[in-house]
Amino acid sequence: MTASRDLSKFRVLLVDDDPECGEFLASVLEREVAKVTRAKDAEKAMDILRLESFDAVVTDKNLPGKSGIDLIKFIHECYGSLPVILITGQGSVDSAVDAFKFGAQDYLLKPLDDPEILLRTLWSVVEQHRLENENKLLQQKLIHAEKMESLGMLAAGVAHEINNPTSFIMGNIEMFKDDLAQSIVIFKSLQTALEDLKSGDPGRVKKATEQLKEIGESPVLERMRNESTQMLDDAMDGAQRIKRIVGSLRGFARVDTQLMEPVDLNEEVERSLTLVWNDLKYKCKVSKSLQQIPKVIGNPSQIDQVLVNMLINAGQAIDGKNGHISIRTYQDHSRICIEIADNGKGIPAEHMEHIFDPFFTTKEVGVGTGLGLYIAYGIMKHHNGLIDVKSKVDQGTTFVLTFPEGDING
Ligand SMILES: Nc1ncnc2c1ncn2[C@@H]1O[C@H](COP(=O)(O)OP(=O)(O)O)[C@@H](O)[C@H]1O
Ligand SMILES: [Mg+2]
């Protein structure tokens, strides 16, 4: 279905220095669009773009000073996907190719006798732009939905991982409270003994000496000496574990979808492992070899999403004893790699070409959605990275994620 053309809300920036052609284009556009703003050269157009927003730019290629191609480059750099139509003379097909290369959506050849062609092209580029934006939004929603699905799957395990330290922190605090209560009793006895000693009264001095002996032999003191510090250290360890788990969870669930920053992939491996740990620890051995690697430019939450899915997949592929997952990070020339290998059931050759397809899953409903690798592929593409996979049935699968080295001193 094609929506019928409605340009009535469009705002167009028209850049043309030729009075005749400019007038003609403006009159064609003004018939249907909401607002036409005109600029006579690229510099003026750039100034206007800094102040106003538009749905599309129509520009001549030959302008005084900076050319239409320069303007396209500027728009592409500063305003991303704002649609641009380049108007160029006959025989300038090369510049039309350039225009596409630098980000124009379409071009029209002069002389432009048929006004309908301009209006149709304008409608089509703006519609395409709208659809691309809609698509991007849907893609983001899909990424989020998959993340929520993983979170749902991890929730029970994460709750368990938090519950454990919480229980022993509470237990230790209870014990410490008991010890504290008894130490207050002891402290009071010490005060009495001190007063008895000070009194010089032989009866009271004798009583105080016996009391001090008793206190000295008290098992509470002995226990406090040996265990209390340990108990508090353990409670602190437990609290730190909870903090780590909650931190990983918060990082994973973060919604600021696109922000790119320097990322230490080793940290992301640790965080992702924290989240899936409860799901893996009863099933298999997990070994890590994390080398010192430079940071990459990436989105930590998205990278965690890739890693969590790969680790869950690896865990789900392992069935029975001697399961093993090994995670390795290393640098290979200018590329930074994470390898996740399992000795699970492997991927049959006939499935291999489909594993990155959306909704391809060999798992039961509720276990898999078939979106994990599809989304992982998209995320890695967004990071200018790659996913490599090798697998042998009944022997295992190895995924390698490759990132370009970040352009930073990390
Ligand atoms: N480590 C692995 N071992 C075996 N099969 C795997 C592995 N990783 C992925 N697969 C296969 O690829 C399919 C798609 O994976 P994915 O996109 O993560 O979706 P899901 O895990 O929801 O099924 C899985 O259903 C499984 O058949
Ligand atoms: Mg999966």
Short mmCIF file of N, CA, C and O in Angstrom, two decimals, residues 326-330 337-341 398-401:
data_model
loop_
_atom_site.label_atom_id
_atom_site.label_comp_id
_atom_site.label_asym_id
_atom_site.label_seq_id
_atom_site.Cartn_x
_atom_site.Cartn_y
_atom_site.Cartn_z
N SER A 326 34.74 -22.00 28.17
CA SER A 326 35.95 -21.21 28.41
C SER A 326 35.82 -19.86 27.71
O SER A 326 35.30 -19.77 26.60
N ILE A 327 36.24 -18.85 28.43
CA ILE A 327 36.14 -17.48 27.91
C ILE A 327 37.53 -16.90 27.85
O ILE A 327 38.29 -16.98 28.81
N ARG A 328 37.84 -16.35 26.69
CA ARG A 328 39.19 -15.83 26.50
C ARG A 328 39.08 -14.43 25.91
O ARG A 328 38.24 -14.21 25.02
N THR A 329 39.90 -13.51 26.38
CA THR A 329 39.99 -12.23 25.67
C THR A 329 41.44 -12.06 25.24
O THR A 329 42.35 -12.46 25.96
N TYR A 330 41.65 -11.48 24.08
CA TYR A 330 43.01 -11.30 23.58
C TYR A 330 43.02 -10.25 22.47
O TYR A 330 41.97 -9.89 21.93
N CYS A 337 39.50 -9.30 20.77
CA CYS A 337 38.59 -10.44 20.59
C CYS A 337 38.13 -11.03 21.91
O CYS A 337 38.88 -11.04 22.90
N ILE A 338 36.89 -11.52 21.89
CA ILE A 338 36.38 -12.32 23.01
C ILE A 338 35.96 -13.66 22.41
O ILE A 338 35.17 -13.70 21.47
N GLU A 339 36.50 -14.72 22.99
CA GLU A 339 36.14 -16.05 22.50
C GLU A 339 35.33 -16.77 23.58
O GLU A 339 35.73 -16.79 24.74
N ILE A 340 34.21 -17.32 23.19
CA ILE A 340 33.39 -18.09 24.14
C ILE A 340 33.23 -19.49 23.54
O ILE A 340 32.62 -19.65 22.48
N ALA A 341 33.84 -20.46 24.20
CA ALA A 341 33.81 -21.82 23.64
C ALA A 341 33.11 -22.75 24.61
O ALA A 341 33.30 -22.65 25.82
N THR A 398 32.36 -22.65 19.20
CA THR A 398 33.19 -21.51 19.61
C THR A 398 32.72 -20.27 18.86
O THR A 398 32.67 -20.27 17.63
N PHE A 399 32.34 -19.26 19.61
CA PHE A 399 32.00 -17.96 19.02
C PHE A 399 33.16 -17.02 19.31
O PHE A 399 33.69 -17.00 20.42
N VAL A 400 33.53 -16.23 18.30
CA VAL A 400 34.55 -15.19 18.53
C VAL A 400 33.96 -13.84 18.14
O VAL A 400 33.49 -13.66 17.02
N LEU A 401 33.95 -12.92 19.09
CA LEU A 401 33.50 -11.55 18.83
C LEU A 401 34.75 -10.71 18.60
O LEU A 401 35.66 -10.74 19.42
#
